[in-house]
XYZ file of C-alpha atoms in Angstrom:
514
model
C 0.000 0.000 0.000
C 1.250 3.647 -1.161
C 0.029 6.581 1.199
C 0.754 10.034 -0.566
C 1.977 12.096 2.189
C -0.320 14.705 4.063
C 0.824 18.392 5.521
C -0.703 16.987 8.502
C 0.985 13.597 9.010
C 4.484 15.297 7.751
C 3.615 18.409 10.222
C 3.368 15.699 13.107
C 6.663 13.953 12.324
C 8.807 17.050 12.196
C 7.124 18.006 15.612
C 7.733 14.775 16.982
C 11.966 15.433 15.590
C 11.755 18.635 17.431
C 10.173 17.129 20.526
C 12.806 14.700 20.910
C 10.959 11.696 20.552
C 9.364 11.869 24.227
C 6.267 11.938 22.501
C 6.043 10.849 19.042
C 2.927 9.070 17.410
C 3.025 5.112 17.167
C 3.403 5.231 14.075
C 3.523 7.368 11.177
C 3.113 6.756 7.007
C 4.756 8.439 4.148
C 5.230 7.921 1.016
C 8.531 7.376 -0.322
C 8.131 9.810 -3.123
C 8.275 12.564 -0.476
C 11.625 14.695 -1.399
C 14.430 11.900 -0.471
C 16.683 14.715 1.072
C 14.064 15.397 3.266
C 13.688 11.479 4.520
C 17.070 11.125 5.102
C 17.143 14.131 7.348
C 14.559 12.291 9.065
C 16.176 9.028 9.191
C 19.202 10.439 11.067
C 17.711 12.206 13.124
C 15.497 9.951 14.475
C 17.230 6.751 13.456
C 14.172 5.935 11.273
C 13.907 2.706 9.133
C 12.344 2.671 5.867
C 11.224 -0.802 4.662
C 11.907 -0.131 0.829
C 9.356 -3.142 -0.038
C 5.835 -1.279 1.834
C 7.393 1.881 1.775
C 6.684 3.050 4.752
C 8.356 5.020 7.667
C 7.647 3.825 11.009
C 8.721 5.501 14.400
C 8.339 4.099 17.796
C 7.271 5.895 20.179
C 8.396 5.567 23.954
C 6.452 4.764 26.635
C 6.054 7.552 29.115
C 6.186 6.689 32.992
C 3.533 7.687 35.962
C 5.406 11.190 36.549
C 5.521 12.210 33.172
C 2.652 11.154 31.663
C 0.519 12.895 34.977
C 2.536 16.122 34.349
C 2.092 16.180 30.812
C -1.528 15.522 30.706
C -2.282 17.632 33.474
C -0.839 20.684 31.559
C -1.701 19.897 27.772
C -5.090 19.238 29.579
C -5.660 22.203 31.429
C -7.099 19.747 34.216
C -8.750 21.357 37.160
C -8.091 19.853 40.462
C -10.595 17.167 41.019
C -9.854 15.623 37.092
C -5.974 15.748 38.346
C -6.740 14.150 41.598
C -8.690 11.446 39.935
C -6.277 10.797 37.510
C -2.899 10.480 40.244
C -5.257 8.563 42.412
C -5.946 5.705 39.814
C -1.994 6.263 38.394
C -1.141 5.193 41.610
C -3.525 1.986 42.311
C -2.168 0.922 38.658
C 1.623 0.641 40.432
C 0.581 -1.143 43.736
C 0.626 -5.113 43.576
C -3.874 -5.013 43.612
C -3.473 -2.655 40.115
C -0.773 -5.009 38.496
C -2.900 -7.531 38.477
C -5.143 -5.872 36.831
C -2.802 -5.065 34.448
C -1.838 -8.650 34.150
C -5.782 -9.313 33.397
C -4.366 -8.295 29.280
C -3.137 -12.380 29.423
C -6.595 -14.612 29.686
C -5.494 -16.837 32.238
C -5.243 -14.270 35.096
C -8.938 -13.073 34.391
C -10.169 -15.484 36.773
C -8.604 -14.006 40.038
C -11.313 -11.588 40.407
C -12.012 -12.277 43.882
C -8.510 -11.658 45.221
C -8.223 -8.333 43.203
C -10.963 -7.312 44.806
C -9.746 -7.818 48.367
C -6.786 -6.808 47.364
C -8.038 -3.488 46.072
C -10.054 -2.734 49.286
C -7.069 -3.329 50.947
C -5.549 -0.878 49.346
C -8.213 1.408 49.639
C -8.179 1.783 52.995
C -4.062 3.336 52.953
C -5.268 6.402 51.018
C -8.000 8.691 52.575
C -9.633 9.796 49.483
C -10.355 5.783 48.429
C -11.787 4.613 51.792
C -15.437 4.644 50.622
C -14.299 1.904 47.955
C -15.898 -1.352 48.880
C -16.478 -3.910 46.439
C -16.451 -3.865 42.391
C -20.139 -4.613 41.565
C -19.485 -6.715 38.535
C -17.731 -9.353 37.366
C -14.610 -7.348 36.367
C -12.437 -4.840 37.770
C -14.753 -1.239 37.997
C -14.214 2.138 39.609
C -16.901 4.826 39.928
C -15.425 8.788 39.674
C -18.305 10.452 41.332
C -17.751 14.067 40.196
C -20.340 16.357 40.365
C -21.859 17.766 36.887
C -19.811 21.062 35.829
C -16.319 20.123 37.340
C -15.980 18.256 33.682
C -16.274 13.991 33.758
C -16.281 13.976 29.949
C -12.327 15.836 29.896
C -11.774 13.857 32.721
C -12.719 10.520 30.241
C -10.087 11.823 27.921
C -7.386 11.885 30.342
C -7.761 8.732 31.499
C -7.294 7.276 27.789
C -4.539 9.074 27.441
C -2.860 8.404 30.430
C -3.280 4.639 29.502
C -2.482 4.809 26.184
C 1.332 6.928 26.381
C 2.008 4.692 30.041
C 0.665 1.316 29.600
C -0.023 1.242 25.842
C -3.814 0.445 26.560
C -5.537 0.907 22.773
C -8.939 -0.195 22.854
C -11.351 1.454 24.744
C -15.111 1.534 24.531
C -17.289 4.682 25.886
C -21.042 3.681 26.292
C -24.017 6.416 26.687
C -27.193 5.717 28.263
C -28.659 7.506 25.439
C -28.655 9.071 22.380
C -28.395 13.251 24.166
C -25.308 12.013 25.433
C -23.689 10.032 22.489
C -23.925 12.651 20.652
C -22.588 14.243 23.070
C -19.121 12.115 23.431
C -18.825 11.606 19.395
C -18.796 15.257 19.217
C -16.198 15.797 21.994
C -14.060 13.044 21.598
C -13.694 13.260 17.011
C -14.323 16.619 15.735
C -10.878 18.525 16.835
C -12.105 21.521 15.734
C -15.214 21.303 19.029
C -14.391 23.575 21.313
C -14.872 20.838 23.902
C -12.778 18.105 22.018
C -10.488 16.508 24.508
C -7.319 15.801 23.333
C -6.663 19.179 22.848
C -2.857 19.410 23.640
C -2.085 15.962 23.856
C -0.385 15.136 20.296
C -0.585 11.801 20.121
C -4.144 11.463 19.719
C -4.406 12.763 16.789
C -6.758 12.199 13.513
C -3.772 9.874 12.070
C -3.076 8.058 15.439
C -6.507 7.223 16.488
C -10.095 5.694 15.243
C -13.351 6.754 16.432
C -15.740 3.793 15.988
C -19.057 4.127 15.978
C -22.322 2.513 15.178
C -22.033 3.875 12.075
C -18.642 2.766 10.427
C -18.182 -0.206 13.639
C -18.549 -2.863 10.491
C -16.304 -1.616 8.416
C -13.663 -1.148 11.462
C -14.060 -4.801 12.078
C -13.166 -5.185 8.335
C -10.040 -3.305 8.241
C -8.441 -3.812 11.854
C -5.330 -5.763 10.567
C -5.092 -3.056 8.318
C -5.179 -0.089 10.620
C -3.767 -2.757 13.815
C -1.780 -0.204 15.508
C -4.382 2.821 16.066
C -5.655 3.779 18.970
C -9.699 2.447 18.848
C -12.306 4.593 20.645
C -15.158 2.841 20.597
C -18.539 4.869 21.336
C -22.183 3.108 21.717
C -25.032 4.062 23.972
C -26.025 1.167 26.139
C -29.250 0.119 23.717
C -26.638 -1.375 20.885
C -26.109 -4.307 22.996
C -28.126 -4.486 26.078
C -30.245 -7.020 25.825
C -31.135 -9.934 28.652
C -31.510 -12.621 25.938
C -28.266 -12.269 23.787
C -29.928 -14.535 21.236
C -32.185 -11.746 20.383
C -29.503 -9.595 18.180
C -29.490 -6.571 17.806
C -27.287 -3.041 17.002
C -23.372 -4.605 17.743
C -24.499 -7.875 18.848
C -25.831 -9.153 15.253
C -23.967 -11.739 13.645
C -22.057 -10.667 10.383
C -22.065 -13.800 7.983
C -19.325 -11.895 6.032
C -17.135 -10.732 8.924
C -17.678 -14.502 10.708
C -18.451 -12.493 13.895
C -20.680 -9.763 15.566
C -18.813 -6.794 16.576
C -19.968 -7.572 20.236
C -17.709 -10.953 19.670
C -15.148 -9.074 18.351
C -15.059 -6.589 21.408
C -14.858 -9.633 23.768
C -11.805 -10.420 22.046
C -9.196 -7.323 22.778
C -7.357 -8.386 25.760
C -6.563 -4.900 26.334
C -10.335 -2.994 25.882
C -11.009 -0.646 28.784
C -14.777 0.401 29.630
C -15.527 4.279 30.578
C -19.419 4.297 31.676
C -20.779 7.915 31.371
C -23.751 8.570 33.949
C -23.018 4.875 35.290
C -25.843 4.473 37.739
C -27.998 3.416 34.373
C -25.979 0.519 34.026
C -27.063 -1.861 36.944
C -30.612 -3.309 35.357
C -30.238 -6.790 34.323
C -29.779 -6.239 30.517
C -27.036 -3.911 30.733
C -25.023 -5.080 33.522
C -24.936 -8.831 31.440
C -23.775 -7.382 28.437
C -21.133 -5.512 30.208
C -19.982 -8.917 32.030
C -19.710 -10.936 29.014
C -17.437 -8.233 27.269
C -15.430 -9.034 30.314
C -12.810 -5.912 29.604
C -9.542 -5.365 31.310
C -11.181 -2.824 33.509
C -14.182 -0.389 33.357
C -13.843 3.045 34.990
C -17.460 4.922 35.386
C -18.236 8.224 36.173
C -21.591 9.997 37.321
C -22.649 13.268 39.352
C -25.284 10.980 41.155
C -23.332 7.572 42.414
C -26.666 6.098 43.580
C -28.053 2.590 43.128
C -29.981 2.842 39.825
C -33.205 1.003 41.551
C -33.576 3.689 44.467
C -33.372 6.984 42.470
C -37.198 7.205 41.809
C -38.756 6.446 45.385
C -39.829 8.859 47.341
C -38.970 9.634 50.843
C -35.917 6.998 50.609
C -32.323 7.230 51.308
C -30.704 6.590 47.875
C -27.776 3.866 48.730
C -24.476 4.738 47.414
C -22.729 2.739 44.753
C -20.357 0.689 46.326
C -17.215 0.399 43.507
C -16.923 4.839 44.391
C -12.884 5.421 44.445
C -12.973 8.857 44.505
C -15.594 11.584 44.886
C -16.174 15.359 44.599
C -19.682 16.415 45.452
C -21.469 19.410 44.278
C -21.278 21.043 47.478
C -17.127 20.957 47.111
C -17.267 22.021 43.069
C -19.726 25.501 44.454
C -17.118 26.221 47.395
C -14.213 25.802 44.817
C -15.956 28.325 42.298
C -16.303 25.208 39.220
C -19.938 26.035 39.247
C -22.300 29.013 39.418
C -23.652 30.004 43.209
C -27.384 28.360 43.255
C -30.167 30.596 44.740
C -33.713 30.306 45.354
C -35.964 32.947 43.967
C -39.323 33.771 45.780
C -42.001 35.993 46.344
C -42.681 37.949 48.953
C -46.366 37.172 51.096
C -47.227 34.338 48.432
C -47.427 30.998 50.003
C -48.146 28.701 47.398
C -48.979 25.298 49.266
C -51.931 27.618 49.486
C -52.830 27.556 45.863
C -53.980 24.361 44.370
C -50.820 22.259 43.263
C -52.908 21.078 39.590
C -54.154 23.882 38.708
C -53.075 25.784 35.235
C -53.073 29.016 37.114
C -51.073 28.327 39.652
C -48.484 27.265 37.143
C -48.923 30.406 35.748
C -48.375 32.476 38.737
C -45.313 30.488 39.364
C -43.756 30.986 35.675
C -44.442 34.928 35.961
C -41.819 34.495 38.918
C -39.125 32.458 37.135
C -40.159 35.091 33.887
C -38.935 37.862 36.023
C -35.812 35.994 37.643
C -35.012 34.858 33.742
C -34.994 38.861 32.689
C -33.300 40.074 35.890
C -30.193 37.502 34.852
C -30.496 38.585 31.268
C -30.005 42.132 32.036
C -27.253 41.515 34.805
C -24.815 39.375 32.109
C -25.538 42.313 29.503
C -24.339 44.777 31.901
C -21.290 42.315 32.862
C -20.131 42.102 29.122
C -20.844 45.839 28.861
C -18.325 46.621 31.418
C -15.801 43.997 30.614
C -15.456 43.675 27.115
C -16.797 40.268 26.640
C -18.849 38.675 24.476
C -22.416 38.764 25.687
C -23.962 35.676 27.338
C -27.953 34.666 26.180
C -29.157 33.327 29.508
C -31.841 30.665 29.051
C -34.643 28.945 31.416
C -35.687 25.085 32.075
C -39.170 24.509 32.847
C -40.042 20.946 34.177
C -43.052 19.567 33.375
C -45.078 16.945 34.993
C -45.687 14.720 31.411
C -45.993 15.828 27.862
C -49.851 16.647 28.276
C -48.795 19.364 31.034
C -45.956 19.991 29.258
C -48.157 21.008 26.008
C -50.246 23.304 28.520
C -47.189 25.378 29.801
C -45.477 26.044 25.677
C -49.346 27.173 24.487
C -49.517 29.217 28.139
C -45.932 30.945 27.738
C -46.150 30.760 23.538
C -48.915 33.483 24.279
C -49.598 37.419 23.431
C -50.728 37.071 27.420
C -47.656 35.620 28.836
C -45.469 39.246 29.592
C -46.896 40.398 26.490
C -46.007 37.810 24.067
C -42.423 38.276 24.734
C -41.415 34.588 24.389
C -43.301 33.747 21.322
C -41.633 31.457 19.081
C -38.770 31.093 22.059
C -40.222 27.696 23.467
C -39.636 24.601 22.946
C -40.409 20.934 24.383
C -38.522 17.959 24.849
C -40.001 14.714 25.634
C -40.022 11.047 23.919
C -43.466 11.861 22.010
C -41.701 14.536 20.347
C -41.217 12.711 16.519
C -40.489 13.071 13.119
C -39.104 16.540 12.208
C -40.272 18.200 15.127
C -37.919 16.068 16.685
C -35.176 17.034 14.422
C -35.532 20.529 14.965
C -36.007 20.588 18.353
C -32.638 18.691 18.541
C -30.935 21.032 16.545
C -32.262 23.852 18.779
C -30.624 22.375 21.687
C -27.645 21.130 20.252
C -26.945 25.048 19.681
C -28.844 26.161 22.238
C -25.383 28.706 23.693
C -25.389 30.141 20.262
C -26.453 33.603 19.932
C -28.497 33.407 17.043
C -30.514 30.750 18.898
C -33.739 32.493 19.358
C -34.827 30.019 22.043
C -35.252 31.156 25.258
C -37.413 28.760 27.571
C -36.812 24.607 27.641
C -40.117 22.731 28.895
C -38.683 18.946 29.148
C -40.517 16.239 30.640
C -37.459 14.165 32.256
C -35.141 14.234 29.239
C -32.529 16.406 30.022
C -31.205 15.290 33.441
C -27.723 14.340 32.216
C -25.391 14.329 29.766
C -26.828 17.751 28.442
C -24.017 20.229 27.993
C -25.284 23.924 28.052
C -23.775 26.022 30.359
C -26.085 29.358 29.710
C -29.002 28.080 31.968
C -29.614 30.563 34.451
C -33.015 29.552 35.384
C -34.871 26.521 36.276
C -38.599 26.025 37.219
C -39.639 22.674 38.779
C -43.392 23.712 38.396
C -44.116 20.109 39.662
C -42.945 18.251 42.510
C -39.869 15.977 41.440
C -40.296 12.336 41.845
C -37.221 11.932 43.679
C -34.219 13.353 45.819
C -32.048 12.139 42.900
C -33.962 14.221 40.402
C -33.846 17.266 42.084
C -30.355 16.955 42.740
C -29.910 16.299 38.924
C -32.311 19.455 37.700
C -29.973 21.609 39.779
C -27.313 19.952 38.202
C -28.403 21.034 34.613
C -28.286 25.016 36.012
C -24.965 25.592 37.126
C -22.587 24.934 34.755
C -20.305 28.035 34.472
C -20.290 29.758 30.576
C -16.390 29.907 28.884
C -13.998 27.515 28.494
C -13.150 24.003 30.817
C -11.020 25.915 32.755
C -13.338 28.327 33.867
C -14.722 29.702 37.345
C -16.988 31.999 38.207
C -16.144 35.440 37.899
């Protein structure tokens, strides 16, 4: 095979000559008919060999260790504390004897010693203050929950973690699921498009678009088809949990479903990488029966999860019940630290004076009305206190928006044709609503999608969200400056989560609150 050389594949190998090697690619592929004077400045440089019969040029790169590849990423990263402290924390298990042995798991006959990892592990656990709440894995492979609270940034914090075990322990298959399709989107957006503002490998040159793969469930066949071809790329796999949950694995379906020309499903093949590491976005969806199967017959080296809310998935929708903490947490950083440490905006409750609504009837349209005229007024006041801010600091202006929860799409319908109104503050918001809920189809669907996808742009007319319990994770908008539960939630964990959705802080990862 004959690759004609690309600026950007030549632009990475000269970096990687000035770099010193330290950090070079895994590979890289150029043709030979690339000026010869400039190869052999390459070759002696970097002691390069050219095999004359495939013509390629392949450099190795060197494997970083713990204190290198913690300060590099850490930097190139911009991590904020609680991402670095995760990251060191885990670095560290990985050298003690309980995270060698998971390391050892990449040969197939030590994946039976579970058990002792396990006690190992909490053993270990209890040396280092932050891990002491660790007590048991919760599946049938090695797992770790990062409970980080939404706005101090899990999805970077994903990013690192491949990184960290690609350039230290040469892990190259990994496999990100979603619990559903707002936050797949979500990760193949952040993780492939290096020109998203969130992408996040940003500063970390050796995942790169010539270094690395991002499979999908859109091109996962065709990966399968070329993987001796493309063997030594990184592989980010990215699914949401519905392509091959399923409690009867005879019933195929999405990555599960037998190819007759590939021999295989690309569930089988998955099951095959001694080396494929789990990350579990919003993990406390995984621990129904179909999911948590799947995930134990993959049986991956390890599986790292992360989640704002580290509760057991069957308590988080009783009332008047303690949620139960997952027990695989290693390290956690509640919402409570991320406010004190400025990571998130400063929540508030807004009220009005001599109203007493447990007074008013809880189902009736009006008192939903009276209640949006409040969060109306709140939802100017910000809007006129972040156009003064950029005023009188010479930023860009921020469009503040506000979340209405509904109780279920029919009351949800009610509230958009009661705010979409010439009598809601004089028709202000009309044609600035929109509602999100599964019975929204077809191109309405679409549109509404797109309207929250770009929801922080400024040319996004839309002011007001009415969602009946879509959005509670995994949506990434950081211009909500108002929320209005007009019904009870359901749960502690919900509440917890609608807050969540609020207090993200506008700018860039590294941001706090001015």
């Amino acid at each position: 095979m004959k690759t004609i050389a690309t600026p950007i594949i030549v632009s990475h190998l000269m970096r990687s000559i000035r770099n010193g090697g330290s950090r070079d690619a895994k590979f890289c592929v150029v043709s030979t008919s690339l000026n010869d004077r400039i190869l052999d400045a390459i070759c002696k440089i970097r002691k390069i060999t050219i095999c004359a019969s495939i013509e390629y040029i392949i450099s190795t790169r060197q494997k970083m260790n713990n204190h290198q590849a913690l300060q590099y990423i850490t930097n190139a990263m911009n991590l904020r504390d609680p991402q670095e402290k995760s990251l060191t924390l885990f670095a560290d298990y990985l050298e003690s004897s309980s995270g060698k042995k998971v390391l050892a798991r990449m040969k197939r006959e030590n994946r039976d010693n579970i058990a002792e990892i396990e006690a190992m592990t909490k053993e270990y656990a209890q040396t280092v203050l932050e891990l002491r709440q660790f007590q048991a894995f919760e599946r049938t492979f090695p797992a770790y929950t990062f409970a980080l609270a939404t706005g101090v940034g899990k999805t970077r914090l994903m990013g690192a973690f491949v990184a960290y075990l690609y350039l230290v322990h040469n892990i190259q298959h990994f496999m990100l699921v979603a619990p559903g399709n707002t936050i797949y989107r979500k990760l193949v957006e952040d993780f492939s498009r290096n020109n998203n503002p969130k992408y996040v490998f940003r500063g970390i040159e050796e995942i790169n678009l010539n270094t690395t793969r991002i499979v999908t469930k859109d091109n996962c066949h065709q990966n399968q088809a070329t993987v001796a071809m493309f063997g030594n790329q990184i592989k980010i796999n990215i699914f949401n949990v519905q392509q091959f949950a399923q409690k009867n694995i005879e019933q195929e379906k999405g990555i599960t479903k037998f190819r007759e020309t590939l021999g295989e499903s690309y569930f089988d093949y998955l099951k095959s990488l001694d080396d494929l590491v789990v990350l579990l976005d919003e993990s406390h969806h995984y621990h129904a029966d179909a999911a948590m199967g799947s995930l134990d017959r993959i049986d991956p080296l390890f599986g790292l999860e992360f989640a704002a809310t580290p509760y057991a998935a069957a308590m988080t929708n009783r009332r008047n019940t303690e949620p139960a903490l997952k027990k695989n947490i290693l390290y956690a950083y509640n919402l409570g630290d991320a406010i004190h440490a400025g990571y998130v905006k400063d929540p508030w409750v807004g009220t009005e004076a001599d109203v007493d609504f447990s007074q008013y009837d809880p189902e009736s349209i009006e008192t939903d009305a009276r209640k949006l005229q409040l969060a109306a007024f709140f939802h100017e006041r910000a809007r006129i206190s972040l156009k003064e801010y950029a005023l009188e600091n010479n930023k860009p202006e921020v469009k503040p928006v506000m979340l209405v929860v509904a109780k279920d799409t029919t009351h949800a319908s009610q509230l958009r044709a009661l705010i979409d109104s010439d009598d809601f503050r004089g028709g202000t918001y009309k044609g600035k609503v929109i509602e999100v809920h599964t019975k929204t189809k077809g191109e309405e669907a679409d549109e509404t999608i797109e309207k929250l996808i770009f929801l922080e742009h400024p040319d996004n007319i839309v002011e007001i969200v009415i969602h009946v319990n879509m959005l509670k994770e995994g949506w990434d908008v950081a211009n909500i400056y108002t929320i209005a539960p007009i019904r009870s939630s359901a749960s502690e964990i919900l509440t917890e989560q609608a807050i969540s959705l609020t207090i993200k802080l506008c700018g860039t990862s590294a941001a706090r609150k001015d």
